Short mmCIF file of C-alpha atoms and ligand atoms in Angstrom, two decimals:
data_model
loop_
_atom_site.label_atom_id
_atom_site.label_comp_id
_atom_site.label_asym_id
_atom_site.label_seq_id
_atom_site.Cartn_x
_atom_site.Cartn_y
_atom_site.Cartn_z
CA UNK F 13 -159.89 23.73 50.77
CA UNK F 14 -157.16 22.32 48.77
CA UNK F 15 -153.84 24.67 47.73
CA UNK F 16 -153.30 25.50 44.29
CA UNK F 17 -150.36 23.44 42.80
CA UNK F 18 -148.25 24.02 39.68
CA UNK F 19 -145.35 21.82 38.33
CA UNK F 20 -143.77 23.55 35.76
CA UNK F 21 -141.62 26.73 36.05
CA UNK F 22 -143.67 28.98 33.71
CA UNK F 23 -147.22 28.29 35.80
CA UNK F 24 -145.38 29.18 38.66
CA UNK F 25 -144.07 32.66 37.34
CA UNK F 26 -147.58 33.26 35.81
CA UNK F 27 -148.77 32.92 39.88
CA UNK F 28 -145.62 35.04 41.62
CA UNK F 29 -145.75 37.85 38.78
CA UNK F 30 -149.29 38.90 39.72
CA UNK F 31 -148.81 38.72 43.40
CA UNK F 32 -145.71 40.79 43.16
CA UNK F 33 -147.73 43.00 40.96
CA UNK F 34 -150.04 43.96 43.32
CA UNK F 35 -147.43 44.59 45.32
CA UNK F 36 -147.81 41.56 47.83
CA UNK F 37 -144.46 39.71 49.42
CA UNK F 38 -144.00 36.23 49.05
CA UNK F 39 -142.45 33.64 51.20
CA UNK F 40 -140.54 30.72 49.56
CA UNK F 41 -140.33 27.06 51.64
CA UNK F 42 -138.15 24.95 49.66
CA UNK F 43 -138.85 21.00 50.82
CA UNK F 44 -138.32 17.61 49.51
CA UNK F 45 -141.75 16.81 51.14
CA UNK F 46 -142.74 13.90 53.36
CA UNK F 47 -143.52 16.81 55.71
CA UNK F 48 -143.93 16.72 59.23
CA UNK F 49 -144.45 19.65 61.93
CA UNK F 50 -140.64 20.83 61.46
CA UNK F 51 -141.61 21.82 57.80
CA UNK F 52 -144.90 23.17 58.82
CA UNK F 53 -143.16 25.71 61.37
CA UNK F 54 -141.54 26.66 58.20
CA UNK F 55 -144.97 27.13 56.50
CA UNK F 56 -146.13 29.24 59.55
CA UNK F 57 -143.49 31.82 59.84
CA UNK F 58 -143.81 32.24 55.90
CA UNK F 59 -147.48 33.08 56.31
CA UNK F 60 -146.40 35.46 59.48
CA UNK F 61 -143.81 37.54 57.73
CA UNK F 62 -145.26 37.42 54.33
CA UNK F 63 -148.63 38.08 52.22
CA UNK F 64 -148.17 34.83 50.29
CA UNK F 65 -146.57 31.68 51.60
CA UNK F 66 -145.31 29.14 48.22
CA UNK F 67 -144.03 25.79 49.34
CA UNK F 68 -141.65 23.36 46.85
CA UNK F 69 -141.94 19.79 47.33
CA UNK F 70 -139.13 18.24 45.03
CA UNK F 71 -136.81 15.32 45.96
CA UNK F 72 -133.24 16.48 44.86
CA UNK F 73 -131.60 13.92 42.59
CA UNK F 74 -128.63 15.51 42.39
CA UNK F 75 -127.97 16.47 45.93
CA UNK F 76 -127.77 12.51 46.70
CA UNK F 77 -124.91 10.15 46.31
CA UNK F 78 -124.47 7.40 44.27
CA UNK F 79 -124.72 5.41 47.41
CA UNK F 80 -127.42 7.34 49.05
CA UNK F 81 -131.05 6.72 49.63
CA UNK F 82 -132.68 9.11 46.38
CA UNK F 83 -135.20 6.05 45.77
CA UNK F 84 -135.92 5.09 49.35
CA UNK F 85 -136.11 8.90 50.40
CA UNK F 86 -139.96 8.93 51.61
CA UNK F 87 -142.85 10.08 48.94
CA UNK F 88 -145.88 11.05 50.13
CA UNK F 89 -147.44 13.63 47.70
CA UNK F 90 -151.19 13.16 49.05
CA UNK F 91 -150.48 13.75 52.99
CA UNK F 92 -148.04 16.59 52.11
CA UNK F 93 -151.41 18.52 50.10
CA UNK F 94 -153.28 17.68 52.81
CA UNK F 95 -150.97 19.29 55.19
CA UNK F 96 -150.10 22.05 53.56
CA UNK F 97 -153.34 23.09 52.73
CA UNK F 98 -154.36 23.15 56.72
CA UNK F 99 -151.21 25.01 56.80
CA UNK F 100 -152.87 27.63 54.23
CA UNK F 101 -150.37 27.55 51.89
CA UNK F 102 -151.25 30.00 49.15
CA UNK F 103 -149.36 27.85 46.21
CA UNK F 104 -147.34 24.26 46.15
CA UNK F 105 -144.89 24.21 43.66
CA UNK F 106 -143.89 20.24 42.93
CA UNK F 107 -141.66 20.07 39.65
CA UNK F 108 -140.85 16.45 38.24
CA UNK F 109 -137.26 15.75 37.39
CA UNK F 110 -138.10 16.99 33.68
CA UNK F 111 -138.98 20.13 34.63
CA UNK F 112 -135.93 20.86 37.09
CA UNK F 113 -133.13 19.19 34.54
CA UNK F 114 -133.70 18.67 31.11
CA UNK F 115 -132.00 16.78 28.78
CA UNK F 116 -128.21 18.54 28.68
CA UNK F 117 -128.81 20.24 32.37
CA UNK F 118 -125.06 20.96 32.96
CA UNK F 119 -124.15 23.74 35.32
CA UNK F 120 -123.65 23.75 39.14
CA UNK F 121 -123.22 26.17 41.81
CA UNK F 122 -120.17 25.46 44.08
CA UNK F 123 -120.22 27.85 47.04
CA UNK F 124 -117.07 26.45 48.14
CA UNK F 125 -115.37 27.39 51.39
CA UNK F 126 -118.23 26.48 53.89
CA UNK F 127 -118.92 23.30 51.73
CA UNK F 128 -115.56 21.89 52.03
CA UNK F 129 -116.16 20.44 55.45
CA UNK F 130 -118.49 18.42 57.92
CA UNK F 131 -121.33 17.33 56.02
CA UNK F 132 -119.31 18.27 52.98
CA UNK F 133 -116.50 16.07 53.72
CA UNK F 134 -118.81 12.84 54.49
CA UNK F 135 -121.16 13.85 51.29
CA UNK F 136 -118.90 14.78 48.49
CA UNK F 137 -121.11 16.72 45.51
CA UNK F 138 -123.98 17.37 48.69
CA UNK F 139 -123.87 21.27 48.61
CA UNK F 140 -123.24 21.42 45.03
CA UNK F 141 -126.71 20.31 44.72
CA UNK F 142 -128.71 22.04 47.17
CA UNK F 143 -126.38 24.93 46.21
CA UNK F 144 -127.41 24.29 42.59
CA UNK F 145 -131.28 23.48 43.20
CA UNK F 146 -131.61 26.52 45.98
CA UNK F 147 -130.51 28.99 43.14
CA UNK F 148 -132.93 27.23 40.18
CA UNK F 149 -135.89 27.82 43.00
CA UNK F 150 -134.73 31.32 43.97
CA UNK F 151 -134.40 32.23 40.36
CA UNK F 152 -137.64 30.64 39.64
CA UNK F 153 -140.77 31.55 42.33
CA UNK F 154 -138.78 35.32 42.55
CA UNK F 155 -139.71 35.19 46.65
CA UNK F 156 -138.64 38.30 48.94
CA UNK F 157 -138.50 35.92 51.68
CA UNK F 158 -136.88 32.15 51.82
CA UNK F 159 -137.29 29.75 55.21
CA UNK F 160 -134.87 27.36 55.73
CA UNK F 161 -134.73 25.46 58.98
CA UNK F 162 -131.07 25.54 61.54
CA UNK F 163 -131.74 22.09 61.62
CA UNK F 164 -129.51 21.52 58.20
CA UNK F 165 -127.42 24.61 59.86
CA UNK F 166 -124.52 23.96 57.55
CA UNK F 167 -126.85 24.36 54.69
CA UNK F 168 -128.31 27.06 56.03
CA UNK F 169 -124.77 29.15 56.11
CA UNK F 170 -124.24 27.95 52.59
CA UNK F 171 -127.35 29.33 51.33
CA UNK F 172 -127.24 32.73 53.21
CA UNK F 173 -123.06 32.65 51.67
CA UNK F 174 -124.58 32.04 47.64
CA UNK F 175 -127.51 34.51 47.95
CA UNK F 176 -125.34 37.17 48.84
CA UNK F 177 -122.41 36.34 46.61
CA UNK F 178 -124.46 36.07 43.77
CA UNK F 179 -126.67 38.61 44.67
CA UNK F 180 -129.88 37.49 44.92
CA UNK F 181 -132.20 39.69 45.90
CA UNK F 182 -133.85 37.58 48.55
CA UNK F 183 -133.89 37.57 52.68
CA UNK F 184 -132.94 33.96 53.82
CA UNK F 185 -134.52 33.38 57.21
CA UNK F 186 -133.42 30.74 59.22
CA UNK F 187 -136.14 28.75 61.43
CA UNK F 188 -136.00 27.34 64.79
CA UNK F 189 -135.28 23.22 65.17
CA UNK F 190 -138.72 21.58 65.89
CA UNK F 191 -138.30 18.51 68.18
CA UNK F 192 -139.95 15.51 69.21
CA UNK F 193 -141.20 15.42 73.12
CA UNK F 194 -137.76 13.55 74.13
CA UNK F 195 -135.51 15.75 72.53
CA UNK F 196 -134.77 14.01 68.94
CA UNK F 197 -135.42 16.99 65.99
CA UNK F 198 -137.80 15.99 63.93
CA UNK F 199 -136.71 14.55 60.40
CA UNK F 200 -138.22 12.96 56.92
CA UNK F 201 -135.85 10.52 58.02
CA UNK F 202 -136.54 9.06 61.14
CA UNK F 203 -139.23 7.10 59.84
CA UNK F 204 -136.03 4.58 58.88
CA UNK F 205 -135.21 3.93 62.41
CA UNK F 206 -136.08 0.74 64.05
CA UNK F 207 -137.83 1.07 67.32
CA UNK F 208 -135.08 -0.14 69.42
CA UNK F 209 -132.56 2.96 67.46
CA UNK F 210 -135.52 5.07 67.51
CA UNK F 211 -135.14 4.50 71.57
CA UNK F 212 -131.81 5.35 71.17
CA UNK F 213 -131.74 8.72 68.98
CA UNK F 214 -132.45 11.15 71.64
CA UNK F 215 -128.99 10.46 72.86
CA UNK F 216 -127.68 12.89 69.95
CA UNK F 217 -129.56 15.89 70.80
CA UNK F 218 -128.91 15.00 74.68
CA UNK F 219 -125.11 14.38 73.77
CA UNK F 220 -124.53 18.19 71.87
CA UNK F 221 -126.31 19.95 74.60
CA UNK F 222 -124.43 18.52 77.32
CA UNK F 223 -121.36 19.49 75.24
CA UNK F 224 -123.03 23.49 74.66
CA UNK F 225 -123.54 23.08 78.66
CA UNK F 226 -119.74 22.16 79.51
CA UNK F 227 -118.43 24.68 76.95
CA UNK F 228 -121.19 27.32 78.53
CA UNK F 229 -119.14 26.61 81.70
CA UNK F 230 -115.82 27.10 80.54
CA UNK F 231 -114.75 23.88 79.25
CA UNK F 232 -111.98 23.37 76.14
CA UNK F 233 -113.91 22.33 73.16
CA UNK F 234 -111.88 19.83 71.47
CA UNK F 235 -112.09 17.49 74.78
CA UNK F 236 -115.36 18.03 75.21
CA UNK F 237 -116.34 17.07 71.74
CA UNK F 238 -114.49 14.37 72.18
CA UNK F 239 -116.15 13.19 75.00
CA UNK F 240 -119.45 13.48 73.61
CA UNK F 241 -118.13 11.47 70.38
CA UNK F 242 -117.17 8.97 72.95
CA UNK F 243 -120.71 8.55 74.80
CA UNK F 244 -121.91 8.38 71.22
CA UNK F 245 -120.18 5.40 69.59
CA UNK F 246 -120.84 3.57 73.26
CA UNK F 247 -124.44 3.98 72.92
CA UNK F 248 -124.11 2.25 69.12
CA UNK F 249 -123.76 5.75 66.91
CA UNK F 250 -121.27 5.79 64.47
CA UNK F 251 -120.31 9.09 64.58
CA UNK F 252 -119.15 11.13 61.50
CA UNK F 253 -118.48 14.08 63.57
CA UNK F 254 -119.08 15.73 66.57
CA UNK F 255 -117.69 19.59 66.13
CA UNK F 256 -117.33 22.56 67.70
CA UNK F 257 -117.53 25.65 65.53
CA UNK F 258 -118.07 29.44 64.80
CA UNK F 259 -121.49 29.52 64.45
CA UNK F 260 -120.57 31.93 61.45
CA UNK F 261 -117.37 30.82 59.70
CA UNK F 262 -117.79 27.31 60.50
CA UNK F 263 -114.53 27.27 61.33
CA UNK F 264 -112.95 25.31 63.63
CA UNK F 265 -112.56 26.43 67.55
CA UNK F 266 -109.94 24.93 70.45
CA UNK F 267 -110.12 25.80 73.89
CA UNK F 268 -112.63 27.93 75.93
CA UNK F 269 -115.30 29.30 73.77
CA UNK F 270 -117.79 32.05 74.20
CA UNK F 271 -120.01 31.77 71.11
CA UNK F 272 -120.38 28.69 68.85
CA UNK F 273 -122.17 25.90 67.33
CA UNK F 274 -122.03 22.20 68.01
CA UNK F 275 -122.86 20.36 65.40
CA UNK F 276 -122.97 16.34 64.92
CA UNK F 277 -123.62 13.68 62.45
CA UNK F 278 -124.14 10.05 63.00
CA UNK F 279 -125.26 7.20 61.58
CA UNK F 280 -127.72 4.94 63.46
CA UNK F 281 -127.74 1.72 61.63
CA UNK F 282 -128.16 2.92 58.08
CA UNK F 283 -130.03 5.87 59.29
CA UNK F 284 -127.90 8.87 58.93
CA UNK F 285 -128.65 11.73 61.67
CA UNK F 286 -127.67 15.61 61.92
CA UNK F 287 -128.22 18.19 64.69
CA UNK F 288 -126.88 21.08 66.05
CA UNK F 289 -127.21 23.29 69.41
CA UNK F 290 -125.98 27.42 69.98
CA UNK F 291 -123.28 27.93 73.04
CA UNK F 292 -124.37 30.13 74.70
CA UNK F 293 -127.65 26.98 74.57
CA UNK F 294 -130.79 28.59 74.85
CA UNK F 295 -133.85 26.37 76.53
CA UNK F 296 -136.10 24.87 74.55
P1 AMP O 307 -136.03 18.78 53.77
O1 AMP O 307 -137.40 18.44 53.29
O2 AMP O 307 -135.45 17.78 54.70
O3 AMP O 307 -135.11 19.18 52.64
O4 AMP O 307 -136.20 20.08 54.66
C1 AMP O 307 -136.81 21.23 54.14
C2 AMP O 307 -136.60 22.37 55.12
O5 AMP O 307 -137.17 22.03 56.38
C3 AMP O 307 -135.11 22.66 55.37
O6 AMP O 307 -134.92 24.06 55.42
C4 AMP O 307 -134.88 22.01 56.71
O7 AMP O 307 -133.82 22.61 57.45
C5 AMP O 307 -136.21 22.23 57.39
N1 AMP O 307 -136.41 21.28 58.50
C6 AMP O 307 -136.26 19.94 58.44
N2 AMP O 307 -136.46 19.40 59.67
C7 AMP O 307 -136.72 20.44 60.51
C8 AMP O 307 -136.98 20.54 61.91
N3 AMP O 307 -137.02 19.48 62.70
N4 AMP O 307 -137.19 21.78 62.44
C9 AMP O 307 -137.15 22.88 61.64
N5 AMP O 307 -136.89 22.85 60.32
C10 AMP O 307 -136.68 21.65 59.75
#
């Protein structure tokens, strides 16, 4: 059986209002589709903790760069229903561009702070537009619940930092990073790679948890980022960053460390990568 879908903003409050009427929670996924089993873990814990999971499949425009890939980003509307519907998702909400900014759509979010840096440094106007996007679908589908996955952690902090400063009355959840067999976390993206990059992107993942493993040990974390970095770039990364950080704050940590997050971004080829491991690491 197929899953409902609705593309405009009233349809989908005409769905969430009787649900919450009959007093049933709802679980929001927000996705840009192309889905694979990362997004579908997503789906799963929504249905768990939940009485209604709603999944959005809309590709960002204004989260991209001028430079970016918003034409190339993968589209694939009819395998996402198909998944999703396996996945028994109770409604798909998939907006067009219309819908999500009409004609004189003006206003952004800017969390600030958290945004400034890392992924926010190498993507200027990024977190303005999930921040801005994130609200619109918070505002919209009304969940109790929202999934997002640690594997954008970043945006994951950002998200948790707007809900509560503009308080919106919603729980954000953050989901486990689903990876392939050999380590590389799974990604609408990684359909770019070439095979011979594709055999070299499990080096990131391996890279940040040999760097959680020599900080679990006692090691100072600015050398052993840079070391990492280092075995990066040899292995034909470009590395934006390599970082060791409060897994809260994001802020910046030197020397021995007893809780953090390292986090890393590099490009392989034109294929830009993220990940990110706890210290203390947990197994897999
Ligand atoms: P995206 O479609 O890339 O915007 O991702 C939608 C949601 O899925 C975000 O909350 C991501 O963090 C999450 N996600 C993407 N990849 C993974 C993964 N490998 N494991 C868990 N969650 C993921």
């Amino acid at each position: 059986m197929s899953s409902p879908i609705v593309r405009t903003v009233g349809d989908l409050r005409a769905k969430t209002a009787k649900w919450h009427a009959a007093g049933e929670r709802i679980a929001l996924v927000p996705t840009m589709g192309a889905l694979h089993r990362g997004h579908l873990s997503l789906v799963a814990l929504a249905k768990e903790t939940a009485d209604r999971a709603v999944v959005s499949i809309f590709v960002n425009p204004i989260q991209f760069g001028p430079r970016e890939d918003f034409n190339l980003y993968p589209r694939d509307e009819a395998g996402d229903l198909g998944k999703l519907a396996e996945a028994g998702t109770d409604l798909i909400f998939a907006p067009d561009v219309g819908e999500m900014y009409p004609p004189g759509f003006s206003t952004r979010v800017n969390v600030g702070d958290l945004t400034d840096d890392l992924c926010g440094a190498a993507r200027p106007n990024h977190f303005d537009g999930v921040a801005t996007v994130v609200t619109k679908l918070l505002l919209q589908a009304a969940p109790d619940i929202a999934i997002f996955g640690e594997k954008d952690y970043q945006q994951l902090l950002v998200i948790k930092r707007l809900v509560r400063d503009l308080n919106i009355p919603v729980e954000i959840v953050g989901a486990p990073i689903v990876r392939e067999q050999d380590g590389l976390a799974l990604s609408s993206r990684n359909i770019y790679l070439s095979p011979a990059e594709r055999k070299i992107a499990p080096l990131l993942y391996k890279s940040i948890a040999e760097i959680a493993a020599e900080l679990a040990k006692g090691c100072g974390a600015d050398a052993t980022a840079e070391a990492g970095r280092f075995k990066l770039e040899a292995s034909g990364f470009r590395v934006s960053y390599v970082a060791v950080r409060d897994p809260g704050s994001l802020k910046p940590l030197h020397g021995p460390v007893t809780q953090a997050r390292v986090l890393v971004a590099a490009f392989l080829g034109k294929t830009r990568l993220i990940d990110n491991v706890p210290v203390p690491p947990t197994s897999r």
